[in-house]
Amino acid sequence: MAEEEDDDDVFTIMVATDSHLGYCDRDAVRGTDSFAAFEEVLRLANDRGADFLLLAGDLFHDNKPSRRTLFKTMSLLRRYALSDAAVGFEVLSDQEANFRRGVNYEDPHVSVGLPIFSIHGNHDDPTREGGVEALAALDLLSVANMLNYFGRQEHADRVEVSPVLLRKGNTRVALYGLGNMRDERLNRMWQQKKVRFLRPRDGTYFSIFVLHQNRDVGRGRNTCVHESMIPAWIDLVIWGHEHECQIKPRESAVGTFRVCQPGSSVACSLVEGEAKPKHCGLLQVRGAEFRMSPLRLTCVRPFVCDEIVLAEAPELRDDADADDGADHATAVRDCLAARVEALIERARKTRSAFRYDDMLLPMAAPDQVLVRLKVDHTGFATLNNAKFGGQFVGRVANTSAILHFSRQKQASASAAKTWVPTEGSEPVEEGELAAAAIDQLIQDQLDGQEAKLQILEETKMNEALNGFVDKQDPQAFAEEVERTLVREQKAQYKRGDATDPESIRARYRQAPPPAKKAPAAVDASSGEDSDDAPRKPAKKKPAARGRKKAAAPPSSEDEDSEDEAPPPPRKRAARASRARKQASYADDDDDDDEEVAAEGEEEGAAKKGVPMVGDVTLQDGRLFWAGLWADSEEDLKAGKGKKFKYGGPEGQSEAALSQMPSGEWHGYFFNPGYEGDTKCKEKGVKLKFDGSNARGGGENTFGEFSLKGSYDASTKKMTLRKAYLYQDDDDDDDEIVDAEPEDVAAEIAGLEGDAEIPIEELRKRMAAFEEEERKAKAAKTA
C-alpha cells in the first residue's frame, strides 16, 4: 500500500473490541479502568483522522448495564463522537435493513463527527425479558444516534449476513457483521449450510467480516467457528471475544484471508493471556490493499502473573515435612510475599506514560498494579487470600485475589466421570467459571437414579438456567415450563389414549427419561436433535388442494448438507424471496430462483376459524393491531372475547392506514383456562394485503395456522379469521408433496388449503382434561 495518508480514496478505520464498559464499576480502584481505555480509543480515532470506529462486540460488560455505566458511556460518546466534523464516506446499502433505521450521521437533528459501527457480543446480546421484542443495550445507544448497531439476526432457524456497503472515493468496503450467538447452535447451522452471505452485485468491494465467537484454539470442534467455515472471498476478519491481543493480521488456516484479533482493552480475568500489552488498530484500506497499524493503549493498568511450585521452592525444601504448623505457615507466607513483591516491581516497570493527561474519566490510583501468582501447594496448606493481600493494600489493586492455589491432580477410577473443562488459550472471564460449576452441580443431581427428569428436557432447563443467571431474565424458567406444558398437552390430545390424570401420570412414570444429547450438537433455539441421534423417517405432507406435485430443486452451496434432511420448501422459498427483494445484493448460491405463481383457491368455501376483530393504529411509525378474539361472532357480541395485540411493519407514515403494507407482525393473545388466562406469544406472522383483502399465516405453540379477512381503511378496523391446521400424523408414505412456493402469496395459499382443527373439538378436549384434573385434585385434598 502506498504511503499517502491523506489520499481521498483511503478508508481509515479505528478497530477495537471487548471494551467491557462497566467492569468492576463498584470497585473504588478499578471502577474506571474500562472507561479510561475506551476514552483513549475514541481520542486516538479523532487524532488519527479515522473515518469511523469499528467495534467487534462486548461494548458493555453486563447484559443490563447500570445507570452509572450508561451515564459514563453516553458522556464519552457525546464528547468524542458528536461534533460538526465532516464525514467523508457514504452508505450505499439499504440502511433500514442494516441498522433498522438510518445511519446516525445522516440524521438532520444530530451532528455526528465520528460514526461508530458495532455488533453485540455475548455479554451485551439482546434479551426479551419476558416481552415480545428482543433488545440490547446497544439499541439504547442506537436510538439516541450515538452509534450504528448492525450484525443482528432476526431468525432462529437460519443466519443471513447482509453487508453494510460503504464508499469513499474509488474505494468500496463491504462490512459484514455477525453478533454473538451460542457457539454450538451457530456451528450446527454452519454445518447444515444455513448460514448465507449476501454479496454486492456491482463493483469491487474490500470485504471485512466482524464476528464475536469462539476461535478453534483447543476447543471442541462443535463449540467454535472454524476458519474453514468463513467464505474464501472475505479479505479480512476482525475477530472479537478472544481477549488475548493478536492485533497483527495473520494468514488464516485456509490461506484465503487474514485474521486480526484485537483483544480486550481491559483485563477482565487474571490469566496470562490478559497480561499481554493491550492495543487497538488503525486499519487503512485503498482498493484491494490494506494495512493494520497497532496502537498500544497506555490507559491500561499494569498486570503481570507468574507461577510457583512450593515443593520446588529452595526456601521451603526443609519445611515440607516440618511438624511445627505455625512455623510452616509463616515460611510459606514469607516465600509467597517475596514473590509478590518481585511481581509488583515487574509490573511497575511495564507501565508506560499516559498518552493523554486531560482525560474525562481517568484511571483511579494508577500506581496500583494487578498481580497474580499461581501456587501449586501440593504437600502444603493454603493461606487466607484476603489476609495475605492486606499487606499490599495501596500497591496492588486486586488484594483479595493475588494468589490462586492449585494441586497436582491424582488419577482415579472416577476420573472418567469427573467434569473437566476444555483447556484452551482463551481467558476464562469472571462469572463463566461460576456458571460452569453451577451447571455441573445440577448435572450431578440429575444423574442420580431417582432424580431423572421425565417431561422437562435437561438441555432446555440448562438454557433457562443460563438465561436466568447470566442474562438476569426472571421469566426464563417460567417460559420454558410453559412451552413444555403446551407441547405435552398437544401430544396427549393427539394420542387420545390417556383421558384421565392418573393414566397420564402412570405413562410418564413408566416412560424412560428423555435421551441426553451431546451439548455440542444441540441447537439451543430450535431444539433439533444432534446429527448422530436416531431420527424417525421424514413424512411428506399432503399437497394443498389445487396445487401440483413438484420435484425437489437441486442442492446448492447454501442448502442443507447431504447428511441432513432438507428444510421445508416454504422456508427455503421465503428466504429466496427475501434475497431477491434486496436490489443491491446477489444470492450467493447456484440455484435458479424463479417465481412460481400460486394458483387460485376454491371459491364458495364456508368460513372457518375463530374471528379476530381489532383497530389498526400508527404509533411512532409502527403499525399496531389490537382487539378481541373469540370462538365465534356470537361470543364476541356477548362480550366473551379475549384480548390480542400485534405490532407490524416499522417506519410507516399515515399513508399506511389507507393502504396497508404487507410484512411480518409480532405480538400475543390471551388464551382462556380454568386457572386463568395464559399469554401466548406469536412471532413472524405474515400478512399480505391486496386492496382491502388480507391473507396470511404463521405458527405458534398450538401449531400452524392461516389467516384470512379484510381491512376497512375508513374505520381503521381489521377483521381476520384464524384457522389451525391438521398435521399429517399417520404412518403411510404420502406420494403427493407440496409444490415449492416462491413468494408469500403461494405460501399463504398453501396454508389455507389444508384442513383446520374444529375449534369446538379442541375446546371439548381441553374442557374434559381440565375437569378430570380438577376432580383428581379435589379427591386428593379430601
Tab-separated table of C-alpha atoms in Angstrom, residues 166-509:
chain	number	residue	atom	x	y	z
A	166	LEU	CA	-19.522	1.874	2.120
A	167	ARG	CA	-17.778	4.068	-0.454
A	168	LYS	CA	-15.051	6.669	-0.133
A	169	GLY	CA	-13.707	7.969	-3.411
A	170	ASN	CA	-12.865	4.934	-5.528
A	171	THR	CA	-12.605	2.555	-2.567
A	172	ARG	CA	-15.575	0.408	-1.656
A	173	VAL	CA	-15.866	-1.619	1.546
A	174	ALA	CA	-18.431	-4.349	2.307
A	175	LEU	CA	-18.740	-4.582	6.094
A	176	TYR	CA	-20.236	-7.901	7.223
A	177	GLY	CA	-21.282	-8.215	10.867
A	178	LEU	CA	-22.433	-11.222	12.880
A	179	GLY	CA	-23.377	-10.599	16.514
A	180	ASN	CA	-22.732	-13.309	19.062
A	181	MET	CA	-24.827	-16.486	19.002
A	182	ARG	CA	-24.482	-19.673	21.021
A	183	ASP	CA	-21.408	-21.390	19.592
A	184	GLU	CA	-22.984	-24.838	19.383
A	185	ARG	CA	-26.029	-23.511	17.570
A	186	LEU	CA	-24.044	-21.415	15.083
A	187	ASN	CA	-21.634	-24.275	14.416
A	188	ARG	CA	-24.533	-26.625	13.714
A	189	MET	CA	-26.206	-24.142	11.372
A	190	TRP	CA	-22.942	-23.624	9.518
A	191	GLN	CA	-22.515	-27.375	9.063
A	192	GLN	CA	-26.083	-27.603	7.743
A	193	LYS	CA	-25.325	-24.761	5.298
A	194	LYS	CA	-27.941	-22.487	6.844
A	195	VAL	CA	-25.512	-19.558	7.031
A	196	ARG	CA	-25.682	-17.301	3.967
A	197	PHE	CA	-23.651	-14.269	2.965
A	198	LEU	CA	-25.160	-11.789	0.528
A	199	ARG	CA	-22.694	-10.260	-1.941
A	200	PRO	CA	-22.935	-6.975	-3.859
A	201	ARG	CA	-23.954	-7.307	-7.483
A	202	ASP	CA	-21.878	-4.436	-8.861
A	203	GLY	CA	-18.404	-3.133	-8.212
A	204	THR	CA	-15.327	-4.489	-6.469
A	205	TYR	CA	-15.503	-4.379	-2.669
A	206	PHE	CA	-12.954	-4.980	0.055
A	207	SER	CA	-14.820	-7.418	2.329
A	208	ILE	CA	-14.432	-7.190	6.120
A	209	PHE	CA	-16.144	-9.767	8.347
A	210	VAL	CA	-16.672	-8.811	12.014
A	211	LEU	CA	-17.756	-11.562	14.423
A	212	HIS	CA	-17.757	-12.327	18.146
A	213	GLN	CA	-17.378	-16.089	18.663
A	214	ASN	CA	-15.001	-18.737	19.995
A	215	ARG	CA	-11.982	-19.494	17.830
A	216	ASP	CA	-10.743	-23.011	17.225
A	217	VAL	CA	-7.942	-22.991	19.804
A	218	GLY	CA	-8.117	-26.240	21.736
A	219	ARG	CA	-11.908	-26.319	21.979
A	220	GLY	CA	-14.274	-28.997	20.777
A	221	ARG	CA	-14.985	-28.987	17.062
A	222	ASN	CA	-18.663	-28.114	17.645
A	223	THR	CA	-18.183	-25.245	20.102
A	224	CYS	CA	-16.421	-22.695	17.920
A	225	VAL	CA	-16.248	-21.176	14.451
A	226	HIS	CA	-13.610	-22.785	12.257
A	227	GLU	CA	-11.745	-20.560	9.856
A	228	SER	CA	-12.583	-23.032	7.086
A	229	MET	CA	-16.274	-22.120	7.521
A	230	ILE	CA	-15.717	-18.477	6.548
A	231	PRO	CA	-16.190	-17.764	2.819
A	232	ALA	CA	-12.944	-17.710	0.870
A	233	TRP	CA	-13.729	-14.359	-0.784
A	234	ILE	CA	-13.567	-12.472	2.540
A	235	ASP	CA	-10.442	-10.260	2.675
A	236	LEU	CA	-10.094	-9.528	6.399
A	237	VAL	CA	-11.710	-10.978	9.535
A	238	ILE	CA	-11.948	-8.891	12.733
A	239	TRP	CA	-12.359	-11.488	15.485
A	240	GLY	CA	-13.852	-10.410	18.800
A	241	HIS	CA	-14.492	-12.352	22.025
A	242	GLU	CA	-10.917	-13.627	22.372
A	243	HIS	CA	-9.173	-11.391	24.944
A	244	GLU	CA	-5.561	-12.146	24.072
A	245	CYS	CA	-4.216	-9.390	21.817
A	246	GLN	CA	-3.048	-10.573	18.375
A	247	ILE	CA	-3.529	-7.289	16.559
A	248	LYS	CA	-1.237	-8.002	13.609
A	249	PRO	CA	-3.216	-9.752	10.854
A	250	ARG	CA	-2.206	-13.353	10.364
A	251	GLU	CA	-2.883	-15.616	7.442
A	252	SER	CA	-5.848	-17.886	8.102
A	253	ALA	CA	-5.607	-21.644	8.370
A	254	VAL	CA	-7.139	-21.994	4.902
A	255	GLY	CA	-4.886	-19.305	3.452
A	256	THR	CA	-7.515	-17.222	1.672
A	257	PHE	CA	-7.898	-14.279	4.086
A	258	ARG	CA	-6.218	-12.702	7.087
A	259	VAL	CA	-7.430	-12.655	10.696
A	260	CYS	CA	-6.971	-9.784	13.140
A	261	GLN	CA	-7.706	-10.385	16.830
A	262	PRO	CA	-7.536	-7.016	18.650
A	263	GLY	CA	-8.222	-8.479	22.098
A	264	SER	CA	-9.825	-6.734	25.054
A	265	SER	CA	-8.897	-3.240	26.202
A	266	VAL	CA	-9.263	-4.056	29.910
A	267	ALA	CA	-8.193	-7.137	31.894
A	268	CYS	CA	-11.395	-8.960	32.853
A	269	SER	CA	-9.715	-12.051	34.263
A	270	LEU	CA	-6.354	-12.630	35.902
A	271	VAL	CA	-4.852	-15.042	33.372
A	272	GLU	CA	-1.727	-14.990	31.262
A	273	GLY	CA	-3.493	-14.005	28.035
A	274	GLU	CA	-4.751	-10.787	29.642
A	275	ALA	CA	-1.245	-9.812	30.774
A	276	LYS	CA	-0.064	-9.080	27.244
A	277	PRO	CA	0.010	-5.408	26.120
A	278	LYS	CA	-3.384	-4.051	25.014
A	279	HIS	CA	-3.798	-2.497	21.572
A	280	CYS	CA	-6.320	-1.037	19.186
A	281	GLY	CA	-5.632	-0.924	15.464
A	282	LEU	CA	-5.692	1.686	12.716
A	283	LEU	CA	-6.865	-0.043	9.540
A	284	GLN	CA	-6.283	1.677	6.201
A	285	VAL	CA	-7.923	0.346	3.047
A	286	ARG	CA	-7.464	1.523	-0.518
A	287	GLY	CA	-8.873	-0.576	-3.324
A	288	ALA	CA	-7.921	-4.194	-2.627
A	289	GLU	CA	-4.958	-3.301	-0.373
A	290	PHE	CA	-4.952	-2.750	3.377
A	291	ARG	CA	-2.585	-2.014	6.257
A	292	MET	CA	-3.111	-2.510	10.001
A	293	SER	CA	-1.074	-0.278	12.334
A	294	PRO	CA	-1.091	-1.400	16.018
A	295	LEU	CA	-1.548	1.376	18.583
A	296	ARG	CA	-0.617	0.406	22.137
A	297	LEU	CA	-3.025	1.621	24.795
A	298	THR	CA	-1.450	3.482	27.710
A	299	CYS	CA	-4.537	3.858	29.916
A	300	VAL	CA	-4.300	0.212	30.984
A	301	ARG	CA	-3.491	-0.947	34.494
A	302	PRO	CA	-0.191	-2.930	34.500
A	303	PHE	CA	-0.700	-6.645	35.049
A	304	VAL	CA	1.806	-9.483	35.444
A	305	CYS	CA	1.380	-13.099	36.512
A	306	ASP	CA	3.705	-15.936	37.454
A	307	GLU	CA	3.705	-19.463	38.846
A	308	ILE	CA	5.415	-21.194	41.766
A	309	VAL	CA	5.575	-24.803	42.942
A	310	LEU	CA	6.057	-24.728	46.714
A	311	ALA	CA	7.652	-28.171	46.767
A	312	GLU	CA	10.412	-26.859	44.488
A	313	ALA	CA	10.982	-23.532	46.262
A	314	PRO	CA	14.525	-23.528	47.747
A	315	GLU	CA	13.478	-21.705	50.909
A	316	LEU	CA	10.796	-24.320	51.674
A	317	ARG	CA	12.581	-27.582	50.901
A	318	ASP	CA	13.482	-28.133	54.557
A	319	ASP	CA	9.963	-27.210	55.770
A	320	ALA	CA	7.857	-29.603	53.730
A	321	ASP	CA	7.884	-32.283	56.450
A	322	ALA	CA	8.121	-29.925	59.393
A	323	ASP	CA	5.960	-30.729	62.409
A	324	ASP	CA	5.532	-27.129	63.613
A	325	GLY	CA	2.455	-25.901	61.742
A	326	ALA	CA	2.884	-22.232	62.774
A	327	ASP	CA	6.473	-22.045	61.524
A	328	HIS	CA	5.456	-23.911	58.390
A	329	ALA	CA	2.682	-21.415	57.539
A	330	THR	CA	4.967	-18.467	58.281
A	331	ALA	CA	7.620	-19.803	55.941
A	332	VAL	CA	5.058	-20.248	53.158
A	333	ARG	CA	3.682	-16.734	53.743
A	334	ASP	CA	7.154	-15.184	53.634
A	335	CYS	CA	8.049	-17.079	50.489
A	336	LEU	CA	4.904	-16.005	48.645
A	337	ALA	CA	5.201	-12.421	49.872
A	338	ALA	CA	8.700	-12.183	48.435
A	339	ARG	CA	7.462	-13.465	45.065
A	340	VAL	CA	4.583	-10.962	45.049
A	341	GLU	CA	6.983	-8.093	45.854
A	342	ALA	CA	9.041	-9.081	42.823
A	343	LEU	CA	5.895	-9.153	40.661
A	344	ILE	CA	4.914	-5.654	41.835
A	345	GLU	CA	8.277	-4.272	40.774
A	346	ARG	CA	7.999	-6.073	37.441
A	347	ALA	CA	4.549	-4.634	36.825
A	348	ARG	CA	5.633	-1.084	37.589
A	349	LYS	CA	8.441	-1.349	35.052
A	350	THR	CA	5.958	-2.267	32.310
A	351	ARG	CA	3.949	0.931	32.833
A	352	SER	CA	4.202	3.472	30.045
A	353	ALA	CA	3.458	7.167	30.292
A	354	PHE	CA	-0.117	8.176	29.659
A	355	ARG	CA	-0.761	9.434	26.163
A	356	TYR	CA	-3.339	11.970	27.380
A	357	ASP	CA	-3.356	13.909	30.643
A	358	ASP	CA	-6.729	15.689	30.348
A	359	MET	CA	-8.992	12.642	30.448
A	360	LEU	CA	-12.708	12.926	31.149
A	361	LEU	CA	-12.685	9.592	33.024
A	362	PRO	CA	-9.085	8.883	34.076
A	363	MET	CA	-7.913	5.770	35.882
A	364	ALA	CA	-8.193	5.871	39.661
A	365	ALA	CA	-4.976	5.158	41.599
A	366	PRO	CA	-2.855	4.374	38.517
A	367	ASP	CA	0.111	3.391	40.722
A	368	GLN	CA	-1.710	0.297	41.930
A	369	VAL	CA	-0.993	-2.721	39.726
A	370	LEU	CA	-2.532	-6.129	39.099
A	371	VAL	CA	-0.557	-9.233	40.053
A	372	ARG	CA	-1.483	-12.904	40.053
A	373	LEU	CA	0.605	-15.756	41.447
A	374	LYS	CA	-0.457	-19.319	40.694
A	375	VAL	CA	0.607	-21.528	43.584
A	376	ASP	CA	0.944	-25.310	43.404
A	377	HIS	CA	0.635	-26.114	47.118
A	378	THR	CA	0.872	-29.919	46.908
A	379	GLY	CA	2.133	-31.012	50.336
A	380	PHE	CA	1.472	-27.593	51.889
A	381	ALA	CA	-1.554	-25.870	53.404
A	382	THR	CA	-3.224	-22.874	51.770
A	383	LEU	CA	-3.345	-19.319	53.076
A	384	ASN	CA	-6.263	-16.948	53.533
A	385	ASN	CA	-6.153	-14.849	50.358
A	386	ALA	CA	-7.794	-11.758	51.851
A	387	LYS	CA	-5.483	-11.693	54.882
A	388	PHE	CA	-2.436	-12.278	52.732
A	389	GLY	CA	-3.394	-9.436	50.381
A	390	GLY	CA	-3.883	-7.000	53.245
A	391	GLN	CA	-0.148	-6.298	53.401
A	392	PHE	CA	-0.236	-4.979	49.812
A	393	VAL	CA	-3.145	-2.527	50.166
A	394	GLY	CA	-2.311	0.710	48.366
A	395	ARG	CA	0.113	-1.004	45.972
A	396	VAL	CA	-1.977	-3.805	44.431
A	397	ALA	CA	-5.476	-3.265	43.017
A	398	ASN	CA	-6.610	-6.900	43.432
A	399	THR	CA	-5.598	-7.535	47.027
A	400	SER	CA	-8.273	-10.210	47.588
A	401	ALA	CA	-7.292	-12.291	44.545
A	402	ILE	CA	-3.490	-12.233	44.408
A	403	LEU	CA	-2.974	-15.957	44.996
A	404	HIS	CA	-4.533	-18.804	43.052
A	405	PHE	CA	-3.980	-22.169	44.754
A	406	SER	CA	-3.996	-25.494	42.932
A	407	ARG	CA	-2.775	-29.026	43.499
A	408	GLN	CA	-1.457	-31.735	41.259
A	409	LYS	CA	-4.353	-33.872	40.125
A	410	GLN	CA	-4.297	-37.508	41.126
A	411	ALA	CA	-5.597	-40.067	38.655
A	412	SER	CA	-8.562	-42.025	39.994
A	413	ALA	CA	-11.045	-44.607	38.824
A	414	SER	CA	-13.754	-41.991	38.714
A	415	ALA	CA	-11.754	-39.645	36.512
A	416	ALA	CA	-13.879	-40.501	33.506
A	417	LYS	CA	-16.981	-39.311	35.354
A	418	THR	CA	-15.446	-36.055	36.515
A	419	TRP	CA	-16.303	-32.935	34.603
A	420	VAL	CA	-13.132	-31.271	33.295
A	421	PRO	CA	-13.324	-28.025	31.321
A	422	THR	CA	-11.716	-27.998	27.914
A	423	GLU	CA	-8.293	-26.423	28.038
A	424	GLY	CA	-7.635	-23.550	25.685
A	425	SER	CA	-5.851	-20.256	25.438
A	426	GLU	CA	-8.994	-18.144	25.862
A	427	PRO	CA	-9.102	-16.272	29.173
A	428	VAL	CA	-11.925	-17.517	31.356
A	429	GLU	CA	-13.865	-14.397	32.238
A	430	GLU	CA	-15.179	-13.845	35.713
A	431	GLY	CA	-18.610	-15.346	36.088
A	432	GLU	CA	-18.158	-18.042	33.437
A	433	LEU	CA	-16.312	-20.367	35.818
A	434	ALA	CA	-19.088	-19.980	38.376
A	435	ALA	CA	-21.693	-20.739	35.722
A	436	ALA	CA	-19.830	-23.903	34.731
A	437	ALA	CA	-19.749	-25.020	38.373
A	438	ILE	CA	-23.498	-24.466	38.705
A	439	ASP	CA	-24.117	-26.483	35.552
A	440	GLN	CA	-22.042	-29.335	36.931
A	441	LEU	CA	-23.793	-29.355	40.300
A	442	ILE	CA	-27.177	-29.577	38.596
A	443	GLN	CA	-25.938	-32.235	36.196
A	444	ASP	CA	-24.626	-34.325	39.097
A	445	GLN	CA	-28.021	-34.067	40.767
A	446	LEU	CA	-29.860	-35.084	37.601
A	447	ASP	CA	-27.518	-38.029	37.079
A	448	GLY	CA	-28.900	-39.559	40.293
A	449	GLN	CA	-31.047	-42.638	39.710
A	450	GLU	CA	-34.047	-41.116	41.493
A	451	ALA	CA	-33.804	-37.631	40.005
A	452	LYS	CA	-34.394	-38.223	36.300
A	453	LEU	CA	-36.490	-35.638	34.514
A	454	GLN	CA	-39.457	-37.208	32.731
A	455	ILE	CA	-41.041	-34.230	30.980
A	456	LEU	CA	-38.661	-31.271	31.124
A	457	GLU	CA	-35.567	-31.625	28.947
A	458	GLU	CA	-32.236	-31.206	30.710
A	459	THR	CA	-30.691	-29.228	27.853
A	460	LYS	CA	-33.622	-26.806	27.740
A	461	MET	CA	-33.589	-26.296	31.502
A	462	ASN	CA	-29.848	-25.687	31.300
A	463	GLU	CA	-30.553	-22.988	28.704
A	464	ALA	CA	-33.115	-21.457	31.038
A	465	LEU	CA	-30.609	-21.531	33.901
A	466	ASN	CA	-28.056	-19.633	31.827
A	467	GLY	CA	-30.689	-17.091	30.861
A	468	PHE	CA	-31.759	-16.647	34.480
A	469	VAL	CA	-28.205	-16.249	35.834
A	470	ASP	CA	-26.185	-14.659	33.025
A	471	LYS	CA	-28.907	-12.586	31.333
A	472	GLN	CA	-30.905	-11.897	34.518
A	473	ASP	CA	-34.101	-12.932	32.757
A	474	PRO	CA	-36.652	-13.599	35.546
A	475	GLN	CA	-39.060	-15.320	33.126
A	476	ALA	CA	-36.565	-17.856	31.718
A	477	PHE	CA	-37.823	-20.854	33.728
A	478	ALA	CA	-41.498	-19.909	33.523
A	479	GLU	CA	-41.366	-19.589	29.728
A	480	GLU	CA	-39.592	-22.933	29.318
A	481	VAL	CA	-42.095	-24.713	31.585
A	482	GLU	CA	-44.975	-23.093	29.664
A	483	ARG	CA	-43.558	-24.256	26.309
A	484	THR	CA	-43.073	-27.780	27.620
A	485	LEU	CA	-46.578	-27.900	29.119
A	486	VAL	CA	-48.223	-26.814	25.872
A	487	ARG	CA	-46.176	-29.337	23.892
A	488	GLU	CA	-47.109	-32.222	26.189
A	489	GLN	CA	-50.796	-31.230	26.195
A	490	LYS	CA	-50.821	-31.269	22.408
A	491	ALA	CA	-49.189	-34.711	22.440
A	492	GLN	CA	-51.882	-36.035	24.801
A	493	TYR	CA	-54.668	-34.663	22.630
A	494	LYS	CA	-53.179	-36.246	19.522
A	495	ARG	CA	-52.764	-39.688	21.147
A	496	GLY	CA	-56.154	-39.684	22.812
A	497	ASP	CA	-55.395	-42.950	24.693
A	498	ALA	CA	-54.942	-41.355	28.117
A	499	THR	CA	-58.007	-39.424	29.186
A	500	ASP	CA	-57.669	-39.266	32.979
A	501	PRO	CA	-54.876	-37.719	35.062
A	502	GLU	CA	-53.852	-40.982	36.767
A	503	SER	CA	-53.242	-42.781	33.479
A	504	ILE	CA	-51.247	-39.811	32.233
A	505	ARG	CA	-49.110	-39.832	35.372
A	506	ALA	CA	-48.620	-43.590	35.036
A	507	ARG	CA	-47.487	-43.150	31.444
A	508	TYR	CA	-44.730	-40.726	32.458
A	509	ARG	CA	-43.676	-42.808	35.460
